PDB file of C-alpha atoms and ligand atoms in Angstrom:
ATOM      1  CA  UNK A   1      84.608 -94.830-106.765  1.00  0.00           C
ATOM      2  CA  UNK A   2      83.385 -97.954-108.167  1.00  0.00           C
ATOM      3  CA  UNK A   3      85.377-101.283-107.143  1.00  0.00           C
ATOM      4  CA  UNK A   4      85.233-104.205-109.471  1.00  0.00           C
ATOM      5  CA  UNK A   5      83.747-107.285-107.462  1.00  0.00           C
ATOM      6  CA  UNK A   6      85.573-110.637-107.171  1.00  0.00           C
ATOM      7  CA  UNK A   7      83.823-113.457-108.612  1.00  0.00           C
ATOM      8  CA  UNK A   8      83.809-117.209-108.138  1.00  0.00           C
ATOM      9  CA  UNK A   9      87.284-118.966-107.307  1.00  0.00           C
ATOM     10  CA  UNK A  10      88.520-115.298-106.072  1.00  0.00           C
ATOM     11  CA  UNK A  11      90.753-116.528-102.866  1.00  0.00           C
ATOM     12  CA  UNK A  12      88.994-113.305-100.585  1.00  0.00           C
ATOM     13  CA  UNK A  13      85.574-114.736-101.082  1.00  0.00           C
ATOM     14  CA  UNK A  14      86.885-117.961 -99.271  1.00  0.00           C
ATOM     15  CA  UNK A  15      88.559-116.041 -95.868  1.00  0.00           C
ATOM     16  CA  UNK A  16      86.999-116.111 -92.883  1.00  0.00           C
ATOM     17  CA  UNK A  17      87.211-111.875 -92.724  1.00  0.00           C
ATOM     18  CA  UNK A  18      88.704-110.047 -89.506  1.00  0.00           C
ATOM     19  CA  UNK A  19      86.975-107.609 -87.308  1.00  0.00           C
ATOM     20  CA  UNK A  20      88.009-103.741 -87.807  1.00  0.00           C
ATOM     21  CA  UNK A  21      88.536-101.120 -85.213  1.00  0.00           C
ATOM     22  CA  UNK A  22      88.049 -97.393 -85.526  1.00  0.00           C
ATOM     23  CA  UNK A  23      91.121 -96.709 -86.789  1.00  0.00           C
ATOM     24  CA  UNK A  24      90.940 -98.488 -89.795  1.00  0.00           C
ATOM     25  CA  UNK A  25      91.746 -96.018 -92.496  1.00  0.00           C
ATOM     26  CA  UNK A  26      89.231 -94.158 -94.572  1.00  0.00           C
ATOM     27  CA  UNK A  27      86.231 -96.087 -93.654  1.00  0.00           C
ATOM     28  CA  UNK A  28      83.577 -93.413 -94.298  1.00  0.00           C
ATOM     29  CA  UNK A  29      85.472 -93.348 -98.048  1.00  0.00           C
ATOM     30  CA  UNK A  30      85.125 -97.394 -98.250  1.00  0.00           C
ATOM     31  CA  UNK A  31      81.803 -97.403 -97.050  1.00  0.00           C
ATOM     32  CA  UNK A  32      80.447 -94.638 -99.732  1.00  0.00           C
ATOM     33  CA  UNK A  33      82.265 -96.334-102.417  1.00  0.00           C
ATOM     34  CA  UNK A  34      80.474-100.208-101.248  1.00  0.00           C
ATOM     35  CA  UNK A  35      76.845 -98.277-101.630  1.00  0.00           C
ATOM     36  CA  UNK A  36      78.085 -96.880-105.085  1.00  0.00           C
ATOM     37  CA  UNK A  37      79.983-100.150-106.444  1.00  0.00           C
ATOM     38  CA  UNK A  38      76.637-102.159-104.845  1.00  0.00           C
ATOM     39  CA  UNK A  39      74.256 -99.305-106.720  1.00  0.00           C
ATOM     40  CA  UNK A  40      76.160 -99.517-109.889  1.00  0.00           C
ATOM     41  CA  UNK A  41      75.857-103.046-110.283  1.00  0.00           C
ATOM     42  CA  UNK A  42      71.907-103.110-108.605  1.00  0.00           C
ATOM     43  CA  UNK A  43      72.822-105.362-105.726  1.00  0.00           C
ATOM     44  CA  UNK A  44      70.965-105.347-102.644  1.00  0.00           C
ATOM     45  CA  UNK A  45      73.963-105.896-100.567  1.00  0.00           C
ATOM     46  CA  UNK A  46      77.776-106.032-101.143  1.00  0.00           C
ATOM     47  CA  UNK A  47      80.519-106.938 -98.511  1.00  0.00           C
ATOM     48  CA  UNK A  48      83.756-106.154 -98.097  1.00  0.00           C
ATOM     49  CA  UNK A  49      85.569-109.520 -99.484  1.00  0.00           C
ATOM     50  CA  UNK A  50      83.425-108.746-102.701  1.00  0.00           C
ATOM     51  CA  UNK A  51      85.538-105.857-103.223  1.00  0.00           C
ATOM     52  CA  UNK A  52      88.849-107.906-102.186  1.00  0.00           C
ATOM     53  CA  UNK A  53      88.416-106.704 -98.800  1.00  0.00           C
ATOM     54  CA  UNK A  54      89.201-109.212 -96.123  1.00  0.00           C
ATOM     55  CA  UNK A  55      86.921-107.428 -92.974  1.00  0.00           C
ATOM     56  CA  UNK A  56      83.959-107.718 -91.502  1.00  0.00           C
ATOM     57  CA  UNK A  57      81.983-105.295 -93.011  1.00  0.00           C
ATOM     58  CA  UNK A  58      78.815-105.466 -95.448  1.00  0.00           C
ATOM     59  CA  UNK A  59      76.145-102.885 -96.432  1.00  0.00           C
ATOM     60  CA  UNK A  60      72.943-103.418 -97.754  1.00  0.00           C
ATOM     61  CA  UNK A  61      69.632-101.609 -99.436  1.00  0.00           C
ATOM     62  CA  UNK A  62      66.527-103.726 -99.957  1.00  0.00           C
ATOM     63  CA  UNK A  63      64.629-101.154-101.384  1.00  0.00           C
ATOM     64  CA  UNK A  64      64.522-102.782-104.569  1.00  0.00           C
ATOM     65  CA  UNK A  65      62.220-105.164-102.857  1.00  0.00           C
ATOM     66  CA  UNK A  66      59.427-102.570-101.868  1.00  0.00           C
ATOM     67  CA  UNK A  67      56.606-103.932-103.833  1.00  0.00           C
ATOM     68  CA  UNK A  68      56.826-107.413-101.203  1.00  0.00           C
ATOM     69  CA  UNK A  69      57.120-105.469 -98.459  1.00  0.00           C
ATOM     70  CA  UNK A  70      57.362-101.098 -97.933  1.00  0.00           C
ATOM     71  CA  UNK A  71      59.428-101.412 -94.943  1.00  0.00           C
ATOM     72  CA  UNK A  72      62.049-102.801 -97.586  1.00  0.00           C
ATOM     73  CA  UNK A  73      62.074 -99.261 -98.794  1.00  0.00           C
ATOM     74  CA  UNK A  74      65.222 -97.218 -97.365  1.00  0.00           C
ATOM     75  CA  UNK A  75      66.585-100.289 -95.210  1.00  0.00           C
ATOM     76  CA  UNK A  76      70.330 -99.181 -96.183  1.00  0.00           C
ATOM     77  CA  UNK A  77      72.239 -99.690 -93.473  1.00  0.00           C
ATOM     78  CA  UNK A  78      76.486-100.354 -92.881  1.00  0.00           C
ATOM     79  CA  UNK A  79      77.041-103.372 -90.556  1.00  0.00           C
ATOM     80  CA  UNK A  80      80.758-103.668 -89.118  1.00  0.00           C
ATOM     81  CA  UNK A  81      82.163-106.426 -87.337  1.00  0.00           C
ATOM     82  CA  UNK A  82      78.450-108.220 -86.942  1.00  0.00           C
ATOM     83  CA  UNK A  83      77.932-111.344 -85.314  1.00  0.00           C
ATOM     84  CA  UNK A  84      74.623-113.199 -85.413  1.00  0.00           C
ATOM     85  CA  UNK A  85      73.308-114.530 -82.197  1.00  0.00           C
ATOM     86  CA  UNK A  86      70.252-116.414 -82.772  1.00  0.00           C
ATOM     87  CA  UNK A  87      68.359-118.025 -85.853  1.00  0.00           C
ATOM     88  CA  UNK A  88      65.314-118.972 -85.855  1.00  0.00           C
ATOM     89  CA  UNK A  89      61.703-118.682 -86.980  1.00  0.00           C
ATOM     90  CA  UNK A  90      60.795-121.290 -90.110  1.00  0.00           C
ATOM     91  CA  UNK A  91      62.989-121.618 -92.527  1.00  0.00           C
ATOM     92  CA  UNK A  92      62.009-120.755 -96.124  1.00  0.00           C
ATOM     93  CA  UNK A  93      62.974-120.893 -99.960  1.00  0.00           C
ATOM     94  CA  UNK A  94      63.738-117.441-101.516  1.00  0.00           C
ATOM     95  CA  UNK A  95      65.603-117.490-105.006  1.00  0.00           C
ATOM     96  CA  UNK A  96      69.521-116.109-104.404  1.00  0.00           C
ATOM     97  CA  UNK A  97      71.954-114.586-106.694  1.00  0.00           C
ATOM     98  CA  UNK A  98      74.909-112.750-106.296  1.00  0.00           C
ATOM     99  CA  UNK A  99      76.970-110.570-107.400  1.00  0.00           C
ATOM    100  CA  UNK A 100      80.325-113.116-107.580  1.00  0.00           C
ATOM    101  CA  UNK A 101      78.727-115.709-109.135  1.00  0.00           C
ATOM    102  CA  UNK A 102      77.058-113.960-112.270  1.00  0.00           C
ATOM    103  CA  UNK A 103      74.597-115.648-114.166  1.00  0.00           C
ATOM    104  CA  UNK A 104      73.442-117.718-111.417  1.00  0.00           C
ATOM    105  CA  UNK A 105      69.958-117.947-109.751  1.00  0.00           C
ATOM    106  CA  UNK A 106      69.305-120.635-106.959  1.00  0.00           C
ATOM    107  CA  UNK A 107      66.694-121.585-104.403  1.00  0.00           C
ATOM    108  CA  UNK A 108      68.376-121.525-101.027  1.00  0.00           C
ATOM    109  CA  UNK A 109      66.605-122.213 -97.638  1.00  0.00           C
ATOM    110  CA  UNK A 110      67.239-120.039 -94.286  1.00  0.00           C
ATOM    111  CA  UNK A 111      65.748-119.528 -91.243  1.00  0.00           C
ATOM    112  CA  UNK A 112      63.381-116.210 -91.064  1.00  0.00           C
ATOM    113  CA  UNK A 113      64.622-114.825 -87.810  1.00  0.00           C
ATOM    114  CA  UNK A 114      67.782-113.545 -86.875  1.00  0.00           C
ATOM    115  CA  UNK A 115      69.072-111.764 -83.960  1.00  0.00           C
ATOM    116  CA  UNK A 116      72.322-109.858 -84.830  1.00  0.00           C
ATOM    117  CA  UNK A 117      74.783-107.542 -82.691  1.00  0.00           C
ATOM    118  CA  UNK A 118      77.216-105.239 -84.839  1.00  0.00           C
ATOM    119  CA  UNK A 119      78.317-101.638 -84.884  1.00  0.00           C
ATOM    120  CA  UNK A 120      77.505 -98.976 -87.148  1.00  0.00           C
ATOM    121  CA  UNK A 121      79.565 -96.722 -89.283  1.00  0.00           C
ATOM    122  CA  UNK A 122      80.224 -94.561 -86.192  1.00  0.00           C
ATOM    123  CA  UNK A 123      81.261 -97.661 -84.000  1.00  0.00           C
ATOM    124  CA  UNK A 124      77.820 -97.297 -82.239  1.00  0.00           C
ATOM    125  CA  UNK A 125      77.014-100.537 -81.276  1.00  0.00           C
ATOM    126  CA  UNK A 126      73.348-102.261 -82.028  1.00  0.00           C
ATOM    127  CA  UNK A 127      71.508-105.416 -81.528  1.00  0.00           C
ATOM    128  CA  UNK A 128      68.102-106.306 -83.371  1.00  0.00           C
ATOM    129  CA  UNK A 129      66.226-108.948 -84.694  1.00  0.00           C
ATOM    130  CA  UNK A 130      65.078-109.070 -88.222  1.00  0.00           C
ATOM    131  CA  UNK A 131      63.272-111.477 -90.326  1.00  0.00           C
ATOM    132  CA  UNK A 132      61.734-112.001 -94.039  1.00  0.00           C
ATOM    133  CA  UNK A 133      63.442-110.190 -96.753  1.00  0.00           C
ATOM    134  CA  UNK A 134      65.770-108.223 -94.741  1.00  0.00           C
ATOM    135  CA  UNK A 135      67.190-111.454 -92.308  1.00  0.00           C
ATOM    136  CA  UNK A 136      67.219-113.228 -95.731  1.00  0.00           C
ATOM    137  CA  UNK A 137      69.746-110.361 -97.171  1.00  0.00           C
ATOM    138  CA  UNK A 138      71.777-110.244 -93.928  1.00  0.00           C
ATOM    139  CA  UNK A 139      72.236-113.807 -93.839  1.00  0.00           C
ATOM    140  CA  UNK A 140      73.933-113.789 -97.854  1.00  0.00           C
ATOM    141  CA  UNK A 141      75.990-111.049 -96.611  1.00  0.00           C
ATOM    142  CA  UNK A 142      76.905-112.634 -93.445  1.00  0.00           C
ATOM    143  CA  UNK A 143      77.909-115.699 -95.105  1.00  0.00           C
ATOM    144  CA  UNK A 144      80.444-113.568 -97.265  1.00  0.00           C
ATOM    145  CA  UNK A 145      83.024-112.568 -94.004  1.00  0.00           C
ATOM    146  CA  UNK A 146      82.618-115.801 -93.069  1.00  0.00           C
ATOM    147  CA  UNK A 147      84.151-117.406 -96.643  1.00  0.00           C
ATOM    148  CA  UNK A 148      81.021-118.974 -97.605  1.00  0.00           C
ATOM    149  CA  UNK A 149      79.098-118.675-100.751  1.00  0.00           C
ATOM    150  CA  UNK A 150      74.940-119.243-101.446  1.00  0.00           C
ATOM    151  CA  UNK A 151      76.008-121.952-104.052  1.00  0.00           C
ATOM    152  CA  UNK A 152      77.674-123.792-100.379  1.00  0.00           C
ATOM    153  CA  UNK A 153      73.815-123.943 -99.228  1.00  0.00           C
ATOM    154  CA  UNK A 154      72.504-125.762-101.985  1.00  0.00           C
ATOM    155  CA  UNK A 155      71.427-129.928-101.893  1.00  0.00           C
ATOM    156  CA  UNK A 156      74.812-132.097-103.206  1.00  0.00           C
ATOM    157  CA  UNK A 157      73.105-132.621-106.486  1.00  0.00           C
ATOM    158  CA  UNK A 158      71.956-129.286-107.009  1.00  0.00           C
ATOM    159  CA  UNK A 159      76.018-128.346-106.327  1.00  0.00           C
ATOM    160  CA  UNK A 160      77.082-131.374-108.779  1.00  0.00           C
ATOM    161  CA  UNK A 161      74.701-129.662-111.901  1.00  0.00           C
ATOM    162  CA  UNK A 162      76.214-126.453-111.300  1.00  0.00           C
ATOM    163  CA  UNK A 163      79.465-127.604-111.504  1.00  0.00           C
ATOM    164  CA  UNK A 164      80.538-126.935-114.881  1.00  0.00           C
ATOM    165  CA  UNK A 165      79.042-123.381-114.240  1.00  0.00           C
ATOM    166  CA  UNK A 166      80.760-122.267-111.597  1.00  0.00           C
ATOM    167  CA  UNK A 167      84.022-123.668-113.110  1.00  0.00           C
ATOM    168  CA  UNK A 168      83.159-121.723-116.036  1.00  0.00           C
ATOM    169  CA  UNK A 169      82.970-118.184-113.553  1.00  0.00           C
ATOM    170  CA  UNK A 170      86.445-119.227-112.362  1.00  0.00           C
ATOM    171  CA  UNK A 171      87.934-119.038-116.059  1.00  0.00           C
ATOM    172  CA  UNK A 172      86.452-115.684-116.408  1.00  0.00           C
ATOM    173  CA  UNK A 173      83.382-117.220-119.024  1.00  0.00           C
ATOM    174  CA  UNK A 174      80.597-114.927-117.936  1.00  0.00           C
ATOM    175  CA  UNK A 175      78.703-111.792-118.667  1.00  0.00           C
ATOM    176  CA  UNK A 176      77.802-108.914-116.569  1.00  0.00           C
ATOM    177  CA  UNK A 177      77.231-105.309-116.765  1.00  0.00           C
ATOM    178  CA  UNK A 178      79.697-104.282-113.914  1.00  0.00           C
ATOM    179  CA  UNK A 179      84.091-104.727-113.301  1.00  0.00           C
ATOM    180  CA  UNK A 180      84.628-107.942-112.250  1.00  0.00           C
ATOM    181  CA  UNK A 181      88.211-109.419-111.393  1.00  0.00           C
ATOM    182  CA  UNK A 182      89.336-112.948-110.284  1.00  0.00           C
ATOM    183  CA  UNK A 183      92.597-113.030-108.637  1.00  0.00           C
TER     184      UNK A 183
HETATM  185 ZN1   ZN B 201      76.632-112.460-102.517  1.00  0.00          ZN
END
């Protein structure tokens, strides 16, 4: 099942998400359909507040990406209840979008190296470090259980020109190829 994904001004996108337990219902059903609604609309991640989900949970596919870098091919992987434990490395400028702000292309600046702890979609628990394209990924998709956006990371002025823009995603003017809602 495809979900439609919350855009811009969508109160879910601005929660700080909770941690799930193995008990939550249906996960392996909500994980499948994340990797389809993420597929349909060719993201290379998607968490769980982009789907109106309040938990910490994101997945993510970078094979898109394989012409920078063929370990990028087949990185899908479910992360649940993650928690990065170390940034570091040089940071560096990658150009962002996302799914809930459409239309919307930015340069945003990160560190290259993260360390992150998390369990999988069997409650297996993992730690691993990361960097390039795939810390860069993790990091957008972190940011969404903790309420923030990629627009957030931009320089004040960068923030004031979009303005109008991201306004404009809250009153539903936009186009994309996918369900969106705002609620
Ligand atoms: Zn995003």
């Amino acid at each position: 099942m495809v979900y439609p994904i919350f855009v811009n001004g969508s109160a879910v996108l601005r929660k700080v998400a909770k941690d799930i337990d193995s008990t939550y219902e249906n996960l392996q059903e909500f994980v499948d359909n994340m990797f389809e609604t993420m597929y349909k609309s060719e993201g290379v991640g998607l968490a769980a507040p982009q789907v109106g989900k309040s938990i910490r949970l994101f997945v993510v596919d970078t094979t898109p990406f394989e012409e920078d870098d063929p370990t990028l091919k087949g990185f899908k992987k479910v992360f649940i209840n993650p928690v990065i434990t170390e940034r570091s490395g040089n940071t560096w400028v990658f150009n962002e979008g996302c799914l809930s702000v459409p239309e919307i292309r930015e340069d945003v600046e990160r560190p290259d190296i993260i360390k992150i702890k998390y369990l999988d979609e069997n409650f297996k628990p993992h730690e691993e470090t990361y960097d390039g394209i795939k810390a860069r990924v993790i990091q957008h998709e972190y940011d969404h259980i903790e309420g923030i956006l990629f627009v957030d990371r931009l320089s004040a002025i960068r923030k004031k020109l979009l303005k109008g823009r991201l306004n404009a995603i809250t009153k539903g003017k936009f186009k994309t190829n996918y369900k969106t809602r705002i609620l």
